[in-house]
Amino acid sequence: ETNTLPFHPFENQQGDILRVEKEHQVLQEQLREAEEKFEQSQSRSLEEIAALEELLKKSVEETEVSQNELDWFHQDSEAQMKKWQQEKKENRENLKALKGTAKKHSDTNERYLKTIDDKEKQYNTCLNTFLETSNKFANEKSKLEELIKKSQDDSQECEKRAVKAEISVLQTWKETETWKLKGTIAKAEGNVRMLKALGSSASAAPVLKPQIDSWEIFISNVKKQLEKVEAEYEEKIELVKKGARNCLSKVEIVDFPWP
């Protein structure tokens, strides 16, 4: 009567309805929170699903590319396998041929080894003979070198004496020729002095003047000849000192006519 008794059939005891309402409110709040979480989770799931779908699409494309590459790889592998089998066959044939060639080379090598042994014996014999001959020639060479050195020393001494002799001859020719030319100059100068003395008078001067001029020209030419002779002989002497050959010849002298 005052709402203190349980309300059958909804309550077994007092306050069940209030408790159920409170629980209902709590459950509604939990349901609301669960819905919000579900919506958030659903939104994230949709994003993840979109990303996964994109990733799946990319994976499918990569799988298709990989499958194509795998097909190409299988085709290339088959081609390589055929090529390797052919090369293996060729290598077997080459190996068989090489074994035959190796046997031939082995037989040839044995023959060559035997030949080498024979040649080595011959070489040792020839080497001993060569060493004996070489020692003999070395002794003879030493003697010949001593003779050559002595001959070279004698030759150098002879060359020195020959150079001195040539210089002496050229010096003698030079002195002889210069002495002759100087004597001619002295005679001509004496004649000029005599003519100048005779032409000291006024009457004789015009007559003797041409003769004096002629003698002075003659003296000038002979002096030039003297300088030329001295210079050429000195040049020959210097050439001989430096080792020149075929210098032993007289200097050509021009014989000027006397006035």
PDB file of C-alpha atoms in Angstrom:
ATOM      1  CA  GLU A   1       0.000   0.000   0.000  1.00  0.00           C
ATOM      2  CA  THR A   2       2.860   2.443   0.593  1.00  0.00           C
ATOM      3  CA  ASN A   3       5.021   0.845  -2.059  1.00  0.00           C
ATOM      4  CA  THR A   4       6.927  -1.107   0.514  1.00  0.00           C
ATOM      5  CA  LEU A   5       5.987  -4.493  -0.734  1.00  0.00           C
ATOM      6  CA  PRO A   6       7.520  -6.197  -3.757  1.00  0.00           C
ATOM      7  CA  PHE A   7       5.633  -5.540  -7.012  1.00  0.00           C
ATOM      8  CA  HIS A   8       4.950  -8.981  -8.417  1.00  0.00           C
ATOM      9  CA  PRO A   9       5.764 -10.307 -10.913  1.00  0.00           C
ATOM     10  CA  PHE A  10       8.458  -7.661 -11.581  1.00  0.00           C
ATOM     11  CA  GLU A  11      10.059  -7.694  -8.162  1.00  0.00           C
ATOM     12  CA  ASN A  12      11.034 -10.550  -5.951  1.00  0.00           C
ATOM     13  CA  GLN A  13      11.984  -8.111  -3.281  1.00  0.00           C
ATOM     14  CA  GLN A  14      11.602  -4.408  -2.771  1.00  0.00           C
ATOM     15  CA  GLY A  15      13.872  -2.198  -4.938  1.00  0.00           C
ATOM     16  CA  ASP A  16      14.436  -4.702  -7.754  1.00  0.00           C
ATOM     17  CA  ILE A  17      12.888  -2.334 -10.298  1.00  0.00           C
ATOM     18  CA  LEU A  18      15.043   0.583  -9.170  1.00  0.00           C
ATOM     19  CA  ARG A  19      18.096  -1.627  -9.212  1.00  0.00           C
ATOM     20  CA  VAL A  20      17.161  -2.881 -12.684  1.00  0.00           C
ATOM     21  CA  GLU A  21      16.652   0.737 -13.862  1.00  0.00           C
ATOM     22  CA  LYS A  22      20.034   1.709 -12.504  1.00  0.00           C
ATOM     23  CA  GLU A  23      21.591  -1.307 -14.122  1.00  0.00           C
ATOM     24  CA  HIS A  24      19.698  -0.430 -17.300  1.00  0.00           C
ATOM     25  CA  GLN A  25      21.109   3.123 -17.177  1.00  0.00           C
ATOM     26  CA  VAL A  26      24.591   1.742 -16.568  1.00  0.00           C
ATOM     27  CA  LEU A  27      24.164  -0.695 -19.426  1.00  0.00           C
ATOM     28  CA  GLN A  28      22.897   2.101 -21.702  1.00  0.00           C
ATOM     29  CA  GLU A  29      25.944   4.210 -20.768  1.00  0.00           C
ATOM     30  CA  GLN A  30      28.184   1.243 -21.439  1.00  0.00           C
ATOM     31  CA  LEU A  31      26.284   0.599 -24.666  1.00  0.00           C
ATOM     32  CA  ARG A  32      26.765   4.239 -25.687  1.00  0.00           C
ATOM     33  CA  GLU A  33      30.472   4.060 -24.921  1.00  0.00           C
ATOM     34  CA  ALA A  34      30.676   0.736 -26.698  1.00  0.00           C
ATOM     35  CA  GLU A  35      28.926   2.219 -29.742  1.00  0.00           C
ATOM     36  CA  GLU A  36      31.352   5.145 -29.765  1.00  0.00           C
ATOM     37  CA  LYS A  37      34.279   2.765 -29.442  1.00  0.00           C
ATOM     38  CA  PHE A  38      32.717   0.564 -32.118  1.00  0.00           C
ATOM     39  CA  GLU A  39      32.325   3.559 -34.447  1.00  0.00           C
ATOM     40  CA  GLN A  40      35.918   4.612 -33.803  1.00  0.00           C
ATOM     41  CA  SER A  41      37.082   1.037 -34.231  1.00  0.00           C
ATOM     42  CA  GLN A  42      34.954   0.692 -37.357  1.00  0.00           C
ATOM     43  CA  SER A  43      36.471   3.939 -38.747  1.00  0.00           C
ATOM     44  CA  ARG A  44      39.974   2.701 -38.037  1.00  0.00           C
ATOM     45  CA  SER A  45      39.086  -0.683 -39.404  1.00  0.00           C
ATOM     46  CA  LEU A  46      37.780   0.916 -42.608  1.00  0.00           C
ATOM     47  CA  GLU A  47      41.010   2.896 -42.951  1.00  0.00           C
ATOM     48  CA  GLU A  48      43.057  -0.216 -42.231  1.00  0.00           C
ATOM     49  CA  ILE A  49      40.903  -2.205 -44.641  1.00  0.00           C
ATOM     50  CA  ALA A  50      41.454   0.463 -47.340  1.00  0.00           C
ATOM     51  CA  ALA A  51      45.185   0.404 -46.650  1.00  0.00           C
ATOM     52  CA  LEU A  52      45.174  -3.388 -46.647  1.00  0.00           C
ATOM     53  CA  GLU A  53      43.192  -3.455 -49.881  1.00  0.00           C
ATOM     54  CA  GLU A  54      45.700  -1.037 -51.435  1.00  0.00           C
ATOM     55  CA  LEU A  55      48.535  -3.176 -50.096  1.00  0.00           C
ATOM     56  CA  LEU A  56      46.762  -6.308 -51.369  1.00  0.00           C
ATOM     57  CA  LYS A  57      46.317  -4.694 -54.780  1.00  0.00           C
ATOM     58  CA  LYS A  58      50.004  -3.758 -54.839  1.00  0.00           C
ATOM     59  CA  SER A  59      50.927  -7.264 -53.664  1.00  0.00           C
ATOM     60  CA  VAL A  60      48.752  -8.775 -56.401  1.00  0.00           C
ATOM     61  CA  GLU A  61      50.449  -6.566 -59.005  1.00  0.00           C
ATOM     62  CA  GLU A  62      53.878  -7.450 -57.623  1.00  0.00           C
ATOM     63  CA  THR A  63      52.842 -11.098 -57.569  1.00  0.00           C
ATOM     64  CA  GLU A  64      51.818 -10.852 -61.224  1.00  0.00           C
ATOM     65  CA  VAL A  65      55.142  -9.163 -62.061  1.00  0.00           C
ATOM     66  CA  SER A  66      56.994 -11.762 -60.007  1.00  0.00           C
ATOM     67  CA  GLN A  67      55.046 -14.505 -61.779  1.00  0.00           C
ATOM     68  CA  ASN A  68      56.027 -13.010 -65.148  1.00  0.00           C
ATOM     69  CA  GLU A  69      59.611 -12.750 -63.983  1.00  0.00           C
ATOM     70  CA  LEU A  70      59.402 -16.304 -62.690  1.00  0.00           C
ATOM     71  CA  ASP A  71      58.086 -17.440 -66.089  1.00  0.00           C
ATOM     72  CA  TRP A  72      60.915 -15.577 -67.797  1.00  0.00           C
ATOM     73  CA  PHE A  73      63.348 -17.075 -65.320  1.00  0.00           C
ATOM     74  CA  HIS A  74      61.996 -20.575 -66.062  1.00  0.00           C
ATOM     75  CA  GLN A  75      62.326 -19.930 -69.788  1.00  0.00           C
ATOM     76  CA  ASP A  76      65.850 -18.542 -69.338  1.00  0.00           C
ATOM     77  CA  SER A  77      66.714 -21.449 -67.039  1.00  0.00           C
ATOM     78  CA  GLU A  78      65.517 -23.927 -69.647  1.00  0.00           C
ATOM     79  CA  ALA A  79      67.577 -22.146 -72.309  1.00  0.00           C
ATOM     80  CA  GLN A  80      70.599 -22.056 -69.989  1.00  0.00           C
ATOM     81  CA  MET A  81      70.044 -25.726 -69.130  1.00  0.00           C
ATOM     82  CA  LYS A  82      70.013 -26.634 -72.822  1.00  0.00           C
ATOM     83  CA  LYS A  83      73.100 -24.474 -73.369  1.00  0.00           C
ATOM     84  CA  TRP A  84      74.880 -26.068 -70.391  1.00  0.00           C
ATOM     85  CA  GLN A  85      73.967 -29.544 -71.584  1.00  0.00           C
ATOM     86  CA  GLN A  86      75.365 -28.693 -75.017  1.00  0.00           C
ATOM     87  CA  GLU A  87      78.501 -27.203 -73.432  1.00  0.00           C
ATOM     88  CA  LYS A  88      78.780 -30.263 -71.183  1.00  0.00           C
ATOM     89  CA  LYS A  89      78.638 -32.482 -74.254  1.00  0.00           C
ATOM     90  CA  GLU A  90      81.216 -30.334 -76.042  1.00  0.00           C
ATOM     91  CA  ASN A  91      83.414 -30.277 -72.924  1.00  0.00           C
ATOM     92  CA  ARG A  92      83.278 -34.063 -72.734  1.00  0.00           C
ATOM     93  CA  GLU A  93      84.335 -34.298 -76.351  1.00  0.00           C
ATOM     94  CA  ASN A  94      87.067 -31.678 -75.775  1.00  0.00           C
ATOM     95  CA  LEU A  95      88.203 -33.527 -72.645  1.00  0.00           C
ATOM     96  CA  LYS A  96      88.422 -36.738 -74.621  1.00  0.00           C
ATOM     97  CA  ALA A  97      90.418 -34.963 -77.326  1.00  0.00           C
ATOM     98  CA  LEU A  98      92.623 -33.287 -74.697  1.00  0.00           C
ATOM     99  CA  LYS A  99      93.329 -36.647 -73.044  1.00  0.00           C
ATOM    100  CA  GLY A 100      94.498 -37.953 -76.415  1.00  0.00           C
ATOM    101  CA  THR A 101      96.587 -34.824 -76.954  1.00  0.00           C
ATOM    102  CA  ALA A 102      97.974 -35.071 -73.405  1.00  0.00           C
ATOM    103  CA  LYS A 103      99.074 -38.645 -74.064  1.00  0.00           C
ATOM    104  CA  LYS A 104     100.774 -37.553 -77.268  1.00  0.00           C
ATOM    105  CA  HIS A 105     102.467 -34.694 -75.397  1.00  0.00           C
ATOM    106  CA  SER A 106     103.496 -37.070 -72.636  1.00  0.00           C
ATOM    107  CA  ASP A 107     105.096 -39.393 -75.163  1.00  0.00           C
ATOM    108  CA  THR A 108     106.725 -36.440 -76.885  1.00  0.00           C
ATOM    109  CA  ASN A 109     107.907 -35.086 -73.513  1.00  0.00           C
ATOM    110  CA  GLU A 110     109.592 -38.393 -72.721  1.00  0.00           C
ATOM    111  CA  ARG A 111     111.380 -38.312 -76.057  1.00  0.00           C
ATOM    112  CA  TYR A 112     112.399 -34.714 -75.440  1.00  0.00           C
ATOM    113  CA  LEU A 113     113.677 -35.571 -71.950  1.00  0.00           C
ATOM    114  CA  LYS A 114     115.834 -38.307 -73.406  1.00  0.00           C
ATOM    115  CA  THR A 115     117.053 -35.926 -76.105  1.00  0.00           C
ATOM    116  CA  ILE A 116     117.765 -33.275 -73.445  1.00  0.00           C
ATOM    117  CA  ASP A 117     119.846 -35.727 -71.455  1.00  0.00           C
ATOM    118  CA  ASP A 118     121.863 -36.564 -74.550  1.00  0.00           C
ATOM    119  CA  LYS A 119     122.236 -32.888 -75.444  1.00  0.00           C
ATOM    120  CA  GLU A 120     123.239 -32.059 -71.876  1.00  0.00           C
ATOM    121  CA  LYS A 121     126.027 -34.626 -72.031  1.00  0.00           C
ATOM    122  CA  GLN A 122     127.165 -33.150 -75.345  1.00  0.00           C
ATOM    123  CA  TYR A 123     126.904 -29.657 -73.839  1.00  0.00           C
ATOM    124  CA  ASN A 124     129.051 -30.586 -70.851  1.00  0.00           C
ATOM    125  CA  THR A 125     131.658 -32.052 -73.189  1.00  0.00           C
ATOM    126  CA  CYS A 126     131.585 -28.918 -75.380  1.00  0.00           C
ATOM    127  CA  LEU A 127     131.644 -26.688 -72.284  1.00  0.00           C
ATOM    128  CA  ASN A 128     134.784 -28.352 -70.961  1.00  0.00           C
ATOM    129  CA  THR A 129     136.414 -28.001 -74.368  1.00  0.00           C
ATOM    130  CA  PHE A 130     135.287 -24.373 -74.534  1.00  0.00           C
ATOM    131  CA  LEU A 131     136.670 -23.610 -71.074  1.00  0.00           C
ATOM    132  CA  GLU A 132     140.027 -25.103 -71.984  1.00  0.00           C
ATOM    133  CA  THR A 133     140.077 -23.150 -75.265  1.00  0.00           C
ATOM    134  CA  SER A 134     138.848 -20.001 -73.499  1.00  0.00           C
ATOM    135  CA  ASN A 135     141.646 -20.176 -70.941  1.00  0.00           C
ATOM    136  CA  LYS A 136     144.141 -20.654 -73.743  1.00  0.00           C
ATOM    137  CA  PHE A 137     142.705 -17.701 -75.685  1.00  0.00           C
ATOM    138  CA  ALA A 138     142.593 -15.611 -72.504  1.00  0.00           C
ATOM    139  CA  ASN A 139     146.327 -16.123 -72.021  1.00  0.00           C
ATOM    140  CA  GLU A 140     146.973 -15.285 -75.671  1.00  0.00           C
ATOM    141  CA  LYS A 141     144.644 -12.264 -75.399  1.00  0.00           C
ATOM    142  CA  SER A 142     146.561 -10.996 -72.372  1.00  0.00           C
ATOM    143  CA  LYS A 143     149.822 -11.267 -74.296  1.00  0.00           C
ATOM    144  CA  LEU A 144     148.304  -9.550 -77.327  1.00  0.00           C
ATOM    145  CA  GLU A 145     146.897  -6.746 -75.150  1.00  0.00           C
ATOM    146  CA  GLU A 146     150.355  -6.166 -73.712  1.00  0.00           C
ATOM    147  CA  LEU A 147     151.804  -6.057 -77.233  1.00  0.00           C
ATOM    148  CA  ILE A 148     149.000  -3.723 -78.382  1.00  0.00           C
ATOM    149  CA  LYS A 149     149.601  -1.411 -75.419  1.00  0.00           C
ATOM    150  CA  LYS A 150     153.318  -1.345 -76.161  1.00  0.00           C
ATOM    151  CA  SER A 151     152.571  -0.707 -79.848  1.00  0.00           C
ATOM    152  CA  GLN A 152     150.147   2.078 -78.925  1.00  0.00           C
ATOM    153  CA  ASP A 153     152.734   3.683 -76.665  1.00  0.00           C
ATOM    154  CA  ASP A 154     155.331   3.400 -79.457  1.00  0.00           C
ATOM    155  CA  SER A 155     152.791   4.767 -81.958  1.00  0.00           C
ATOM    156  CA  GLN A 156     151.994   7.727 -79.713  1.00  0.00           C
ATOM    157  CA  GLU A 157     155.693   8.413 -79.254  1.00  0.00           C
ATOM    158  CA  CYS A 158     156.194   8.200 -83.035  1.00  0.00           C
ATOM    159  CA  GLU A 159     153.271  10.551 -83.588  1.00  0.00           C
ATOM    160  CA  LYS A 160     154.761  13.032 -81.125  1.00  0.00           C
ATOM    161  CA  ARG A 161     158.116  12.841 -82.901  1.00  0.00           C
ATOM    162  CA  ALA A 162     156.389  13.154 -86.274  1.00  0.00           C
ATOM    163  CA  VAL A 163     154.475  16.234 -85.087  1.00  0.00           C
ATOM    164  CA  LYS A 164     157.678  17.786 -83.798  1.00  0.00           C
ATOM    165  CA  ALA A 165     159.405  16.983 -87.100  1.00  0.00           C
ATOM    166  CA  GLU A 166     156.574  18.498 -89.169  1.00  0.00           C
ATOM    167  CA  ILE A 167     156.542  21.602 -86.967  1.00  0.00           C
ATOM    168  CA  SER A 168     160.315  21.851 -87.309  1.00  0.00           C
ATOM    169  CA  VAL A 169     160.102  21.540 -91.115  1.00  0.00           C
ATOM    170  CA  LEU A 170     157.296  24.112 -91.352  1.00  0.00           C
ATOM    171  CA  GLN A 171     159.210  26.448 -89.035  1.00  0.00           C
ATOM    172  CA  THR A 172     162.344  26.044 -91.186  1.00  0.00           C
ATOM    173  CA  TRP A 173     160.378  26.726 -94.398  1.00  0.00           C
ATOM    174  CA  LYS A 174     158.779  29.751 -92.751  1.00  0.00           C
ATOM    175  CA  GLU A 175     162.114  31.165 -91.607  1.00  0.00           C
ATOM    176  CA  THR A 176     163.702  30.506 -95.012  1.00  0.00           C
ATOM    177  CA  GLU A 177     160.893  32.130 -96.979  1.00  0.00           C
ATOM    178  CA  THR A 178     160.606  35.085 -94.594  1.00  0.00           C
ATOM    179  CA  TRP A 179     164.356  35.540 -94.663  1.00  0.00           C
ATOM    180  CA  LYS A 180     164.276  35.694 -98.479  1.00  0.00           C
ATOM    181  CA  LEU A 181     161.363  38.133 -98.495  1.00  0.00           C
ATOM    182  CA  LYS A 182     162.942  40.290 -95.802  1.00  0.00           C
ATOM    183  CA  GLY A 183     166.198  40.306 -97.789  1.00  0.00           C
ATOM    184  CA  THR A 184     164.284  41.410-100.894  1.00  0.00           C
ATOM    185  CA  ILE A 185     162.568  44.141 -98.867  1.00  0.00           C
ATOM    186  CA  ALA A 186     165.918  45.317 -97.470  1.00  0.00           C
ATOM    187  CA  LYS A 187     167.480  45.472-100.978  1.00  0.00           C
ATOM    188  CA  ALA A 188     164.462  47.348-102.344  1.00  0.00           C
ATOM    189  CA  GLU A 189     164.469  49.795 -99.468  1.00  0.00           C
ATOM    190  CA  GLY A 190     168.223  50.368-100.081  1.00  0.00           C
ATOM    191  CA  ASN A 191     167.484  51.125-103.745  1.00  0.00           C
ATOM    192  CA  VAL A 192     164.741  53.576-102.712  1.00  0.00           C
ATOM    193  CA  ARG A 193     167.092  55.353-100.341  1.00  0.00           C
ATOM    194  CA  MET A 194     169.750  55.564-103.097  1.00  0.00           C
ATOM    195  CA  LEU A 195     167.220  56.928-105.628  1.00  0.00           C
ATOM    196  CA  LYS A 196     165.913  59.440-103.116  1.00  0.00           C
ATOM    197  CA  ALA A 197     169.514  60.560-102.487  1.00  0.00           C
ATOM    198  CA  LEU A 198     170.131  60.908-106.240  1.00  0.00           C
ATOM    199  CA  GLY A 199     166.831  62.774-106.657  1.00  0.00           C
ATOM    200  CA  SER A 200     167.646  65.369-104.070  1.00  0.00           C
ATOM    201  CA  SER A 201     168.501  67.844-106.865  1.00  0.00           C
ATOM    202  CA  ALA A 202     165.627  69.641-108.537  1.00  0.00           C
ATOM    203  CA  SER A 203     166.690  68.543-112.032  1.00  0.00           C
ATOM    204  CA  ALA A 204     166.810  64.807-111.184  1.00  0.00           C
ATOM    205  CA  ALA A 205     163.670  64.625-109.028  1.00  0.00           C
ATOM    206  CA  PRO A 206     161.093  64.517-111.872  1.00  0.00           C
ATOM    207  CA  VAL A 207     163.052  61.780-113.661  1.00  0.00           C
ATOM    208  CA  LEU A 208     163.525  59.524-110.581  1.00  0.00           C
ATOM    209  CA  LYS A 209     160.038  60.044-109.072  1.00  0.00           C
ATOM    210  CA  PRO A 210     158.331  57.269-111.161  1.00  0.00           C
ATOM    211  CA  GLN A 211     161.132  54.823-110.335  1.00  0.00           C
ATOM    212  CA  ILE A 212     160.847  55.599-106.593  1.00  0.00           C
ATOM    213  CA  ASP A 213     157.053  55.068-106.710  1.00  0.00           C
ATOM    214  CA  SER A 214     157.527  51.777-108.547  1.00  0.00           C
ATOM    215  CA  TRP A 215     160.010  50.555-105.933  1.00  0.00           C
ATOM    216  CA  GLU A 216     157.705  51.591-103.057  1.00  0.00           C
ATOM    217  CA  ILE A 217     154.785  49.668-104.641  1.00  0.00           C
ATOM    218  CA  PHE A 218     157.109  46.672-105.001  1.00  0.00           C
ATOM    219  CA  ILE A 219     158.103  46.933-101.316  1.00  0.00           C
ATOM    220  CA  SER A 220     154.428  47.135-100.261  1.00  0.00           C
ATOM    221  CA  ASN A 221     153.540  44.017-102.276  1.00  0.00           C
ATOM    222  CA  VAL A 222     156.485  42.069-100.854  1.00  0.00           C
ATOM    223  CA  LYS A 223     155.515  43.087 -97.269  1.00  0.00           C
ATOM    224  CA  LYS A 224     151.960  41.856 -97.884  1.00  0.00           C
ATOM    225  CA  GLN A 225     153.445  38.635 -99.262  1.00  0.00           C
ATOM    226  CA  LEU A 226     155.620  38.357 -96.114  1.00  0.00           C
ATOM    227  CA  GLU A 227     152.566  38.743 -93.825  1.00  0.00           C
ATOM    228  CA  LYS A 228     150.622  36.170 -95.865  1.00  0.00           C
ATOM    229  CA  VAL A 229     153.484  33.642 -95.711  1.00  0.00           C
ATOM    230  CA  GLU A 230     153.947  34.067 -91.951  1.00  0.00           C
ATOM    231  CA  ALA A 231     150.200  33.745 -91.296  1.00  0.00           C
ATOM    232  CA  GLU A 232     149.754  30.632 -93.453  1.00  0.00           C
ATOM    233  CA  TYR A 233     152.774  28.884 -91.955  1.00  0.00           C
ATOM    234  CA  GLU A 234     151.551  29.691 -88.443  1.00  0.00           C
ATOM    235  CA  GLU A 235     148.118  28.288 -89.361  1.00  0.00           C
ATOM    236  CA  LYS A 236     149.722  25.069 -90.659  1.00  0.00           C
ATOM    237  CA  ILE A 237     151.791  24.752 -87.476  1.00  0.00           C
ATOM    238  CA  GLU A 238     148.677  25.141 -85.287  1.00  0.00           C
ATOM    239  CA  LEU A 239     146.800  22.522 -87.341  1.00  0.00           C
ATOM    240  CA  VAL A 240     149.693  20.075 -86.951  1.00  0.00           C
ATOM    241  CA  LYS A 241     149.717  20.691 -83.183  1.00  0.00           C
ATOM    242  CA  LYS A 242     145.984  19.832 -83.099  1.00  0.00           C
ATOM    243  CA  GLY A 243     146.589  16.529 -84.909  1.00  0.00           C
ATOM    244  CA  ALA A 244     145.768  17.477 -88.504  1.00  0.00           C
ATOM    245  CA  ARG A 245     147.379  15.484 -91.329  1.00  0.00           C
ATOM    246  CA  ASN A 246     148.634  16.350 -94.808  1.00  0.00           C
ATOM    247  CA  CYS A 247     149.723  19.851 -93.739  1.00  0.00           C
ATOM    248  CA  LEU A 248     153.377  19.399 -94.745  1.00  0.00           C
ATOM    249  CA  SER A 249     153.440  21.550 -97.871  1.00  0.00           C
ATOM    250  CA  LYS A 250     155.092  24.848 -98.756  1.00  0.00           C
ATOM    251  CA  VAL A 251     153.077  28.029 -98.939  1.00  0.00           C
ATOM    252  CA  GLU A 252     152.758  29.302-102.475  1.00  0.00           C
ATOM    253  CA  ILE A 253     154.787  32.515-102.964  1.00  0.00           C
ATOM    254  CA  VAL A 254     154.149  35.035-105.728  1.00  0.00           C
ATOM    255  CA  ASP A 255     157.397  36.122-107.403  1.00  0.00           C
ATOM    256  CA  PHE A 256     156.938  39.844-108.013  1.00  0.00           C
ATOM    257  CA  PRO A 257     159.127  41.230-110.871  1.00  0.00           C
ATOM    258  CA  TRP A 258     161.796  43.722-109.828  1.00  0.00           C
ATOM    259  CA  PRO A 259     161.176  47.278-110.968  1.00  0.00           C
TER     260      PRO A 259
END
